Amino acid sequence: MQSPSNPAVSPSEARYRALFEAIDDGFCIIEFFDGPHGPLSDYRHIEANAGYEKQTGIPDIIGRTLRDLVPDEADGWAELYRSVLVTGRPIHFEREFVAVNRIIEVSATRIEPPELRQVSVLFRDITARKRAEAALRDSEKLARDNVQRVQLALAAGAIIGTWLWDLPSDRFTVDEGFARAFGLDPALGRDGLSLAQIVATVHPDDQAGLADAIEDAIKRGGPYAHQYRVRRADGKYYWLEANGRVEHGPDGTPLSFPGVLIDVDDRRALMAERDRAIAELRALNETLEQRVAEARAELLRSAEQLRQSQKMEAVGQLTGGLAHDFNNLLAGISGSLELMSTRIRQGRVGEIEKYIGAAQGAVKRAASLTHRLLAFARRQTLTPTAANVNRLVSGMIDLIQRSVGPGIEVQHVGAAGLWSVLVDVPQLESALLNLCINARDAMPSGGKITIETGNRWIDRAQSRLYDIPTGQYVSLCVSDTGTGMTPDVIAKAFDPFFTTKPIGQGTGLGLSMIYGFAQQSGGQVRIYSEVGQGTMVCIYLPRHRGEAAEDERFPDSTAIPFAHTGETVMVVDDEPTVRMLVADVLEDLGYTALEASDSVGGLKLLQSDARIDLLITDVGLPGGMNGRQLADAARDIRPGLNVLFITGFAENALLNNGQLEPGMAVLTKPFAVDTLAARIRELIGKSTN
């Protein structure tokens, strides 16, 4: 083929040649010929662009034949491309190119007419992507392995310290709580300790039993639990319980021994006191009623103290799990920020995108965990609107069917004349989807999910049964034909972190979140189940006398809206970092930003002559007024001023009779920049219409 600069070359030929050399992907044309291995058994490369060498790693390809290039793989490649030549059907596939140690994505098409015996081939090197996918799978496996440690920490209760013992090297790494519990210098725990150093402060009477328990756990592997006394820095001995697990390699070699410490000193003292009280009670003369009464009172006090201790263990279970999860998330955020800073200093800015993605992913997981816990505690931020539940379910049927899969039939039975409810629609949608996914998990071999709505009158007897006030309610029930639940599982189903799913397949927060959401919405949720027959979960929501609102969606945030000339937004937040970030976003969007750190400063700005098109305020503020009170004062001074509340959780002061006033909106922290921009534009647009 002639050069594009040759006058004999046509403009279309020149354009083709320029495009041929400019594309980044590898491109070549091969021509089949009959060889010693049979008809169309070999081909030579008659044309290739510069991208061919880049994508395949093979230089000077033009003129080389297949069997000269990769003789051991020639039959396979020839068969693939020969099928394209013979049938005329293009192919697209991925294959490892052993000769150059690369994985190539290939598209091949016959060049017409067939008599030319030519096939065009487009190459792309996807080795890096495949290796990244393999690394992601390895990372996910590591995460699943770590779930076991999370569950261990959750089950342990009132955790005061953690350890990881590398058995082959006899090296303990412990946290500060562990070190202090054993009367050790925390710095040594970070450097690594031997078993001998660890057990040096164990009570002499307990050392032999501890050694036997450790030896047995290492030999058999699996869970380990043992109680013993340890001398702390004050010279006194305290009872501890160690809970851990010995992990063996595939060949049975003991590898690691992680675990947690629980403070059981008070519990053992209480149990000893209880046992003593019981013994004294039994020894009393039956005729001495007064002494019996005194002993009984003492026993009740001991029992109450024991119950209090058990409550603290439950709190420890919750906080221990949260601390573990949040420390993992903070480690991901902190590490990503440090590496981003390092790469920027090194000038390697092209590599920071993955660290940004990792940090943002950790933030989203932390926000999700916080949201679930607030839902369980009935403290999540809700924006209730009048809604028709039948309309909501109909709009979600396709999503639910895709989520549960083709092996499960989904049926919607909507009651005619269904009453409206006042509810946060996205939260109700999330609750419904959660219930359907739970139902799917209860039917591994397939089955049927029925979503049913109805109007319910709750009388006095039902009120006591359902634990909700009498009145009119709308029910939303999800039933399945699955395995069902036993009474003891139903009794614990709404407890946070309780799950019957295998490790790594459930957080134990789904039903507790739905329970908290229903309670916060003035309703209730109940489970009806029979083992082997299936389960039905019903959400009861109070009837709303108003008409259901039409479905509203937030503006598309893919295009961030910018400010109009002169538009000014006032930001009031006592957290300097949040205030700075919001102000920077506003300035990037072209708004003028006015800032105040408390309600006093905010009120002074509102009383000034400055132009203010929108007030953005936190709800919890210092200075004598909360954010809602500041917003009310702002509307007295500047009637019609729209307000955007940004909050970490729903303070009771935010809502008026369960609803926000017109021109007010809520954005829950943390939030995306494009979402903030869209809300600002939406509210300012309302005030100017």
XYZ file of C-alpha atoms in Angstrom:
689
model
C 0.000 0.000 0.000
C 1.337 3.428 -0.875
C 2.049 6.192 1.617
C -0.751 8.730 2.250
C 1.577 11.478 1.005
C 1.843 9.850 -2.426
C -0.267 11.813 -4.941
C -1.419 8.520 -6.413
C -3.236 7.698 -3.211
C -6.919 8.666 -3.193
C -8.361 10.828 -0.370
C -10.431 7.903 0.930
C -7.325 5.690 0.888
C -5.410 8.370 2.786
C -8.154 8.723 5.372
C -8.236 4.962 5.802
C -4.456 4.815 6.244
C -4.487 7.679 8.800
C -7.262 6.013 10.771
C -5.531 2.624 10.453
C -2.361 3.942 12.075
C -4.102 6.204 14.620
C -6.280 3.691 16.452
C -4.832 2.505 19.731
C -6.147 -1.045 19.407
C -4.088 -3.585 17.461
C -5.360 -4.270 13.951
C -4.131 -6.666 11.285
C -5.260 -8.468 8.143
C -4.437 -12.154 7.722
C -4.571 -14.182 4.506
C -5.117 -17.947 4.538
C -3.236 -20.371 2.313
C -3.086 -24.133 1.923
C -0.175 -25.588 3.847
C 1.284 -28.996 4.563
C -1.293 -29.444 7.332
C -4.209 -29.207 4.908
C -6.367 -26.628 3.077
C -6.575 -23.241 4.807
C -4.351 -24.604 7.585
C -2.059 -21.580 7.831
C -2.136 -17.828 7.290
C 0.280 -14.943 7.008
C -0.036 -11.388 8.291
C -0.230 -9.090 5.273
C -0.935 -5.812 7.063
C -0.785 -4.459 10.637
C -0.896 -1.094 12.356
C 1.422 0.283 15.046
C -1.088 -0.649 17.733
C -0.619 -4.355 16.934
C 2.808 -4.492 18.578
C 1.589 -2.381 21.508
C -1.376 -4.646 22.259
C 0.223 -8.068 21.536
C 3.894 -7.384 22.261
C 4.930 -8.932 18.921
C 7.157 -6.748 16.664
C 7.599 -6.984 12.854
C 4.505 -9.100 12.310
C 3.946 -8.396 8.595
C 4.891 -11.402 6.505
C 5.084 -13.853 9.397
C 2.921 -16.972 9.292
C 0.873 -18.448 12.102
C 2.844 -21.694 12.334
C 6.113 -19.777 12.353
C 4.806 -17.523 15.142
C 3.150 -20.003 17.561
C 3.602 -23.567 16.278
C 2.231 -25.185 19.453
C -0.968 -23.108 19.390
C -1.383 -22.856 15.621
C -4.221 -25.387 15.206
C -6.453 -23.588 17.706
C -5.937 -20.101 16.216
C -6.323 -21.391 12.649
C -9.614 -23.120 13.498
C -11.055 -19.936 15.066
C -10.274 -17.631 12.162
C -11.017 -20.293 9.504
C -14.585 -20.490 10.835
C -14.933 -16.731 10.230
C -13.571 -17.104 6.676
C -15.814 -20.072 5.826
C -19.089 -18.969 7.490
C -18.773 -15.200 7.215
C -19.936 -14.864 10.827
C -17.813 -12.469 12.955
C -16.502 -13.704 16.307
C -15.538 -12.005 19.554
C -13.602 -13.799 22.290
C -10.873 -13.612 24.924
C -7.816 -15.891 24.934
C -4.484 -16.151 26.665
C -1.625 -15.589 24.220
C 0.940 -17.890 25.830
C 3.748 -16.848 23.512
C 3.803 -13.309 24.891
C 2.167 -13.983 28.301
C -0.830 -11.750 27.620
C -4.597 -12.074 27.623
C -6.044 -10.693 24.403
C -9.591 -9.603 23.538
C -10.157 -10.379 19.854
C -12.766 -9.447 17.241
C -12.493 -11.008 13.761
C -14.487 -10.314 10.544
C -14.231 -11.733 7.033
C -13.069 -9.335 4.296
C -15.288 -9.595 1.235
C -15.267 -11.209 -1.207
C -14.502 -14.645 0.335
C -12.161 -15.462 -2.540
C -9.610 -13.075 -1.029
C -9.191 -15.557 1.862
C -8.651 -12.591 4.172
C -9.855 -11.894 7.733
C -9.493 -8.611 9.633
C -8.580 -8.981 13.306
C -8.841 -6.340 16.052
C -6.730 -6.941 19.192
C -6.870 -5.394 22.645
C -4.593 -6.282 25.564
C -6.834 -6.935 28.619
C -4.138 -8.509 30.795
C -4.203 -5.651 33.317
C -7.996 -5.813 33.607
C -7.978 -9.564 34.116
C -5.291 -9.305 36.754
C -7.262 -6.546 38.483
C -10.342 -8.801 38.468
C -8.295 -11.631 39.958
C -6.941 -9.251 42.603
C -10.510 -8.138 43.376
C -11.586 -11.762 43.822
C -8.659 -12.314 46.183
C -9.615 -9.161 48.092
C -13.227 -10.322 48.371
C -12.048 -13.691 49.701
C -9.959 -11.900 52.311
C -13.002 -9.816 53.264
C -15.089 -12.979 53.654
C -12.387 -14.477 55.844
C -12.432 -11.364 58.001
C -16.202 -11.710 58.504
C -15.454 -14.661 60.784
C -13.410 -12.382 63.011
C -16.229 -9.812 63.006
C -18.738 -12.446 64.087
C -16.345 -13.611 66.781
C -16.070 -10.079 68.146
C -19.842 -9.620 68.052
C -20.501 -12.867 69.904
C -17.894 -12.152 72.557
C -19.833 -9.424 74.358
C -18.100 -6.810 76.538
C -14.804 -6.721 74.628
C -11.887 -4.991 76.317
C -9.033 -6.059 74.029
C -8.033 -8.062 70.979
C -5.021 -10.134 69.924
C -3.571 -11.929 66.919
C -1.035 -14.685 67.594
C 1.073 -15.812 64.631
C 1.785 -19.374 65.696
C 4.771 -20.276 63.475
C 6.727 -17.227 64.699
C 5.205 -17.154 68.233
C 4.488 -13.438 67.787
C 1.558 -11.738 69.510
C 0.286 -8.377 68.266
C -2.202 -6.864 70.701
C -4.134 -3.627 71.015
C -3.839 -1.142 73.855
C -6.811 -2.601 75.761
C -5.222 -6.072 75.773
C -1.863 -4.701 76.918
C -3.400 -2.764 79.818
C -5.528 -5.769 80.829
C -2.310 -7.799 81.202
C -0.396 -4.980 82.885
C 1.937 -4.616 79.877
C 3.403 -1.622 78.070
C 1.111 -0.923 75.053
C 4.180 -0.165 72.929
C 5.347 -3.770 73.318
C 2.018 -5.016 71.992
C 2.525 -3.115 68.755
C 6.065 -4.486 68.334
C 5.073 -8.081 69.041
C 5.328 -10.315 72.122
C 6.002 -13.995 72.756
C 3.616 -16.333 74.606
C 5.984 -16.353 77.580
C 5.775 -12.565 77.869
C 1.989 -12.667 77.621
C 1.384 -15.269 80.343
C 3.939 -13.792 82.752
C 1.226 -11.829 84.587
C -1.287 -14.703 84.746
C -2.069 -15.866 88.299
C 0.275 -18.761 89.266
C -2.696 -20.967 90.177
C -4.203 -20.467 86.698
C -1.110 -20.893 84.515
C -1.204 -24.693 84.252
C -4.889 -24.727 83.235
C -4.279 -21.940 80.713
C -1.354 -23.828 79.163
C -3.466 -26.983 78.821
C -6.357 -25.055 77.245
C -4.047 -23.353 74.733
C -2.328 -26.598 73.841
C -5.664 -28.342 73.296
C -7.007 -25.505 71.114
C -3.876 -25.461 68.937
C -3.977 -29.235 68.515
C -7.633 -29.530 67.481
C -8.178 -26.090 65.896
C -11.448 -24.152 65.960
C -13.026 -22.142 68.810
C -11.339 -21.510 72.144
C -12.667 -20.030 75.402
C -11.008 -19.959 78.817
C -11.227 -17.879 82.010
C -8.263 -16.989 84.221
C -6.877 -14.222 86.433
C -4.346 -11.597 85.295
C -2.326 -9.087 87.319
C -2.735 -5.529 86.107
C -0.577 -2.465 86.672
C -2.184 -1.828 90.103
C -0.877 -5.207 91.312
C -4.356 -6.747 91.674
C -5.660 -9.836 89.879
C -8.792 -9.617 87.696
C -10.820 -12.323 85.992
C -10.767 -12.330 82.183
C -12.323 -14.571 79.580
C -10.385 -15.153 76.348
C -12.398 -16.076 73.252
C -10.595 -17.016 70.044
C -10.198 -19.418 67.171
C -7.185 -21.427 65.991
C -6.864 -21.542 62.221
C -5.054 -24.451 60.534
C -3.578 -24.565 57.043
C -4.678 -27.111 54.415
C -2.027 -29.520 55.693
C -3.204 -29.196 59.296
C -0.392 -26.853 60.384
C -1.540 -24.327 63.045
C -1.152 -20.861 61.501
C -2.928 -18.127 63.448
C -4.841 -17.647 66.680
C -6.952 -14.435 66.777
C -9.263 -13.560 69.630
C -10.793 -11.062 72.049
C -10.795 -10.452 75.813
C -13.912 -10.044 77.964
C -13.898 -8.566 81.452
C -15.790 -11.118 83.572
C -14.551 -9.966 86.990
C -17.839 -8.312 87.951
C -19.878 -11.158 86.531
C -17.969 -13.796 88.481
C -18.291 -11.725 91.633
C -22.029 -11.366 91.064
C -22.452 -15.060 90.362
C -20.499 -15.893 93.506
C -22.677 -13.495 95.450
C -25.792 -15.024 93.944
C -24.637 -18.539 94.822
C -23.838 -17.430 98.364
C -27.274 -15.839 98.744
C -28.988 -18.989 97.468
C -26.989 -21.134 99.865
C -27.881 -18.919 102.798
C -31.532 -18.946 101.777
C -31.629 -22.710 101.772
C -30.006 -22.801 105.191
C -32.599 -20.553 106.793
C -35.113 -21.976 109.174
C -38.479 -22.124 107.384
C -40.179 -20.658 110.457
C -38.070 -17.485 110.331
C -40.067 -15.629 107.706
C -38.268 -12.353 108.253
C -34.872 -13.862 107.562
C -36.251 -15.565 104.480
C -37.641 -12.269 103.236
C -34.300 -10.515 103.790
C -32.392 -13.235 101.972
C -34.910 -13.141 99.125
C -34.470 -9.393 98.802
C -30.702 -9.849 98.692
C -31.099 -12.474 95.999
C -33.292 -10.140 93.946
C -30.689 -7.383 94.231
C -28.001 -9.790 93.057
C -30.210 -10.937 90.188
C -30.843 -7.316 89.183
C -27.125 -6.641 89.210
C -26.575 -9.726 87.071
C -29.231 -8.538 84.605
C -27.505 -5.161 84.475
C -24.222 -6.907 83.776
C -25.891 -8.848 80.958
C -27.267 -5.592 79.534
C -23.744 -4.200 79.505
C -22.569 -7.301 77.674
C -25.276 -6.684 75.052
C -24.063 -3.106 74.710
C -20.545 -4.470 74.391
C -21.707 -6.787 71.610
C -23.189 -3.863 69.692
C -20.334 -1.410 70.280
C -17.695 -4.061 69.678
C -19.162 -4.842 66.281
C -19.473 -1.174 65.383
C -15.953 -0.389 66.541
C -14.547 -3.203 64.415
C -16.508 -2.199 61.306
C -15.829 1.527 61.645
C -12.131 1.002 62.376
C -11.898 -1.035 59.165
C -13.670 1.718 57.228
C -11.537 4.453 58.793
C -8.422 2.471 57.940
C -9.530 2.374 54.303
C -10.250 6.117 54.244
C -7.077 7.114 56.085
C -4.851 4.837 54.040
C -6.365 6.052 50.777
C -5.850 9.719 51.748
C -2.235 9.099 52.750
C -1.481 7.291 49.491
C -3.230 10.040 47.487
C -1.011 12.624 49.201
C 2.081 10.526 48.495
C 1.192 10.005 44.827
C 0.492 13.727 44.346
C 3.909 14.594 45.802
C 5.455 11.994 43.513
C 3.642 13.476 40.519
C 1.838 10.145 39.916
C -1.607 11.757 39.743
C -2.856 9.164 37.293
C -2.879 6.586 40.107
C -4.979 8.492 42.645
C -8.351 7.611 41.088
C -8.377 4.128 42.653
C -7.615 5.574 46.088
C -10.437 8.112 45.673
C -12.769 5.259 44.765
C -11.647 3.209 47.774
C -12.190 6.132 50.179
C -15.599 6.983 48.698
C -16.630 3.325 48.913
C -15.671 3.212 52.592
C -17.659 6.415 53.245
C -20.729 4.930 51.558
C -20.463 1.715 53.603
C -20.090 3.746 56.818
C -23.107 5.879 55.892
C -25.128 2.721 55.161
C -24.174 1.186 58.514
C -25.039 4.412 60.359
C -28.350 4.649 58.496
C -29.297 1.091 59.486
C -28.442 1.694 63.127
C -30.387 4.971 63.204
C -33.328 3.169 61.629
C -33.214 0.510 64.358
C -32.969 3.225 67.049
C -35.825 5.163 65.420
C -33.554 8.175 64.879
C -33.139 8.170 61.086
C -34.015 11.279 59.077
C -37.447 10.757 57.512
C -39.240 12.955 54.987
C -42.832 11.699 55.126
C -45.272 12.406 52.285
C -48.772 11.167 51.541
C -48.420 7.982 49.494
C -50.514 5.257 47.872
C -48.947 1.899 48.787
C -50.561 0.074 45.844
C -48.944 2.534 43.448
C -45.613 2.148 45.231
C -45.706 -1.668 44.987
C -46.739 -1.621 41.310
C -43.799 0.623 40.504
C -41.378 -1.798 42.188
C -42.622 -5.144 40.814
C -40.095 -5.234 37.960
C -37.208 -4.365 40.291
C -38.318 -6.987 42.815
C -38.647 -9.668 40.130
C -35.146 -8.938 38.839
C -33.788 -8.995 42.393
C -35.298 -12.363 43.370
C -34.606 -14.075 40.039
C -36.663 -16.023 37.498
C -37.027 -19.073 39.754
C -39.423 -17.198 42.064
C -42.911 -15.996 41.128
C -43.867 -12.541 42.424
C -47.555 -11.690 42.813
C -49.119 -8.375 43.875
C -52.577 -8.499 45.456
C -53.632 -4.877 45.972
C -56.745 -3.993 47.954
C -59.322 -1.832 46.180
C -59.909 1.584 47.748
C -56.665 1.437 49.726
C -56.223 4.319 52.163
C -53.276 6.715 51.925
C -50.394 6.697 54.413
C -47.962 9.393 55.544
C -44.572 7.798 55.118
C -41.033 8.316 53.822
C -41.496 6.663 50.424
C -37.833 5.710 49.716
C -37.578 4.100 53.155
C -40.771 2.099 52.591
C -39.447 1.011 49.176
C -36.194 -0.094 50.818
C -38.108 -2.017 53.505
C -40.247 -3.785 50.878
C -37.201 -4.765 48.802
C -35.447 -6.064 51.947
C -38.445 -8.231 52.839
C -38.605 -9.681 49.312
C -34.885 -10.494 49.320
C -35.280 -12.203 52.728
C -38.170 -14.187 51.273
C -36.019 -15.193 48.288
C -33.259 -16.423 50.630
C -35.821 -18.609 52.424
C -36.665 -20.350 49.115
C -33.348 -21.635 47.685
C -35.202 -24.051 45.390
C -37.689 -21.453 44.143
C -41.212 -20.604 45.225
C -43.709 -17.766 45.333
C -43.690 -14.308 46.922
C -47.030 -12.584 47.488
C -47.161 -8.835 48.221
C -50.552 -7.943 49.640
C -52.054 -4.661 50.828
C -55.186 -4.011 52.846
C -57.150 -1.610 55.049
C -57.149 -2.703 58.685
C -59.226 -1.624 61.686
C -57.245 -2.283 64.857
C -59.623 -2.728 67.803
C -58.731 -2.877 71.474
C -57.922 -6.597 71.494
C -55.749 -6.342 68.367
C -54.116 -3.239 69.788
C -52.783 -5.268 72.722
C -51.756 -8.099 70.382
C -49.943 -5.868 67.864
C -48.700 -3.334 70.447
C -50.041 -0.308 68.534
C -52.838 2.192 69.303
C -56.360 1.439 68.127
C -57.393 2.994 64.830
C -57.207 2.620 61.073
C -54.073 1.228 59.421
C -52.802 0.176 56.011
C -51.065 -3.215 55.969
C -48.255 -4.167 53.581
C -47.525 -7.907 53.852
C -44.846 -10.010 52.137
C -45.365 -13.781 52.330
C -43.298 -16.647 50.944
C -43.526 -20.422 50.568
C -40.102 -20.996 52.123
C -38.625 -22.802 55.090
C -40.372 -20.786 57.793
C -39.044 -19.654 61.182
C -39.072 -21.261 64.610
C -40.563 -19.318 67.560
C -37.134 -18.666 69.087
C -35.874 -17.203 65.789
C -38.982 -15.000 65.502
C -38.351 -13.743 69.051
C -34.842 -12.560 68.054
C -35.524 -11.552 64.456
C -35.641 -7.801 65.163
C -32.500 -7.786 67.346
C -29.579 -5.886 65.761
C -26.817 -8.099 64.321
C -28.963 -11.243 64.697
C -28.981 -13.343 61.521
C -29.542 -16.994 60.624
C -27.599 -16.646 57.370
C -24.067 -18.035 56.963
C -21.117 -15.799 57.762
C -20.655 -13.186 55.069
C -24.238 -13.385 53.748
C -26.066 -11.128 56.184
C -25.403 -8.238 58.558
C -28.333 -8.879 60.897
C -29.536 -5.267 60.508
C -32.217 -5.663 57.795
C -35.249 -6.573 59.932
C -34.114 -4.365 62.811
C -33.992 -1.428 60.389
C -37.516 -2.199 59.134
C -38.722 -2.473 62.737
C -37.238 0.919 63.642
C -38.642 2.529 60.473
C -42.167 1.222 61.172
C -42.019 2.379 64.801
C -40.717 5.831 63.812
C -43.549 6.105 61.267
C -46.137 5.473 64.018
C -46.755 1.887 62.983
C -45.612 -1.637 63.719
C -44.189 -4.745 62.018
C -45.086 -8.332 62.881
C -43.915 -11.799 61.747
C -46.202 -14.797 61.221
C -44.438 -18.058 60.368
C -44.646 -21.828 60.531
C -41.689 -24.125 59.953
C -41.917 -25.778 56.546
C -44.926 -23.678 55.511
C -43.436 -20.228 54.925
C -43.368 -16.775 56.496
C -45.416 -13.576 56.286
C -44.045 -10.211 57.487
C -46.579 -7.366 57.766
C -45.879 -3.639 58.130
C -48.791 -1.651 59.632
C -48.837 2.116 58.923
C -51.418 4.628 60.237
C -54.028 5.846 57.773
C -53.523 9.366 56.395
C -56.667 11.378 55.684
C -55.084 13.413 52.872
C -54.728 12.468 49.231
C -51.617 10.605 48.063
C -49.056 12.804 46.360
C -47.888 12.109 42.842
C -44.513 10.382 42.593
C -41.759 12.996 42.737
C -38.147 12.379 41.886
C -35.193 14.604 42.489
C -33.746 16.379 39.485
C -31.202 14.522 37.432
C -27.860 15.178 39.111
C -25.710 13.974 36.233
C -25.334 17.604 35.089
C -24.385 19.815 38.043
C -26.410 23.075 37.849
C -24.502 26.342 38.229
C -25.584 29.565 39.889
C -27.203 32.538 38.239
C -25.518 35.907 38.569
C -25.486 37.274 42.096
C -27.197 34.322 43.795
C -26.097 34.026 47.435
C -26.360 31.091 49.847
C -25.878 31.354 53.607
C -24.280 28.336 55.376
C -24.603 27.827 59.153
C -22.767 24.842 60.659
C -20.657 24.544 63.816
C -18.398 21.919 62.207
C -15.628 23.869 60.398
C -14.828 21.058 57.954
C -18.433 20.670 56.785
C -18.844 24.444 56.558
C -15.661 24.763 54.507
C -16.644 21.941 52.118
C -20.153 23.318 51.519
C -18.763 26.828 50.965
C -16.182 25.520 48.483
C -18.883 23.635 46.577
C -20.997 26.800 46.433
C -18.094 28.880 45.139
C -17.274 26.224 42.515
C -20.881 26.436 41.325
C -20.748 30.228 41.095
C -22.709 31.130 44.240
C -21.651 33.726 46.781
C -21.245 31.931 50.129
C -21.916 33.575 53.510
C -20.745 31.562 56.536
C -21.692 31.420 60.224
C -20.587 28.958 62.895
C -23.573 29.310 65.253
C -27.120 30.607 65.443
C -26.027 34.005 66.794
C -23.764 34.671 63.815
C -26.408 33.347 61.451
C -29.057 35.651 62.891
C -26.790 38.702 62.437
C -26.306 37.860 58.755
C -30.062 37.398 58.303
C -30.680 40.817 59.861
C -28.153 42.479 57.535
C -28.820 43.952 54.075
C -26.926 41.113 52.325
C -28.713 39.275 49.555
C -29.620 35.712 50.648
C -31.397 33.362 48.223
C -31.179 30.189 50.332
C -30.353 29.207 53.922
C -28.389 25.969 54.477
C -28.182 25.057 58.173
C -27.321 22.163 60.433
C -30.082 21.220 62.876
C -27.948 20.959 66.014
C -26.372 24.411 66.512
C -24.748 26.240 69.444
C -25.750 29.764 70.338
C -29.188 29.344 71.904
C -31.219 28.291 68.843
C -31.232 25.060 66.891
C -31.368 24.983 63.099
C -35.164 24.758 62.946
C -35.576 27.757 65.244
C -33.066 29.698 63.148
C -35.039 28.842 60.005
C -38.276 30.079 61.612
C -36.547 33.308 62.659
C -35.141 33.676 59.126
C -38.624 33.461 57.632
C -39.857 36.133 60.046
C -37.086 38.439 58.832
C -37.128 37.322 55.189
C -40.565 35.857 54.332
C -40.498 33.102 51.762
C -36.816 32.251 52.252
C -36.247 28.583 51.376
C -34.242 26.386 53.764
C -32.123 23.256 53.302
C -31.369 21.342 56.529
C -28.211 19.190 56.561
C -28.140 16.751 59.444
C -26.512 13.548 60.652
C -29.735 12.245 62.229
C -33.341 13.327 62.746
C -33.620 15.618 65.737
C -37.177 15.918 67.025
C -37.109 19.678 66.543
C -36.865 19.364 62.770
C -40.448 18.376 61.923
C -43.657 20.283 62.623
C -46.624 17.921 63.101
C -44.623 15.195 61.375
C -43.926 17.241 58.224
C -41.599 19.913 56.908
C -43.122 23.225 55.842
C -43.246 24.166 52.131
C -39.913 25.447 50.898
C -37.948 23.309 53.363
C -35.938 20.184 52.546
C -33.576 17.801 54.352
C -30.228 16.378 53.170
C -28.631 13.676 55.315
C -24.896 13.657 55.939
C -22.784 12.389 54.264
C -24.026 13.581 50.880
C -22.676 13.673 47.319
C -21.647 17.018 45.852
C -23.926 16.646 42.821
C -26.880 15.861 45.106
C -26.171 19.003 47.162
C -25.914 21.092 43.982
C -29.205 19.723 42.640
C -31.033 20.413 45.931
C -29.661 23.988 46.043
C -30.755 24.700 42.467
C -34.159 23.127 43.089
C -34.865 25.219 46.197
C -33.579 28.487 44.734
C -35.602 27.789 41.599
C -38.762 27.409 43.704
C -38.159 30.729 45.433
C -37.742 32.565 42.104
C -40.755 31.021 40.363
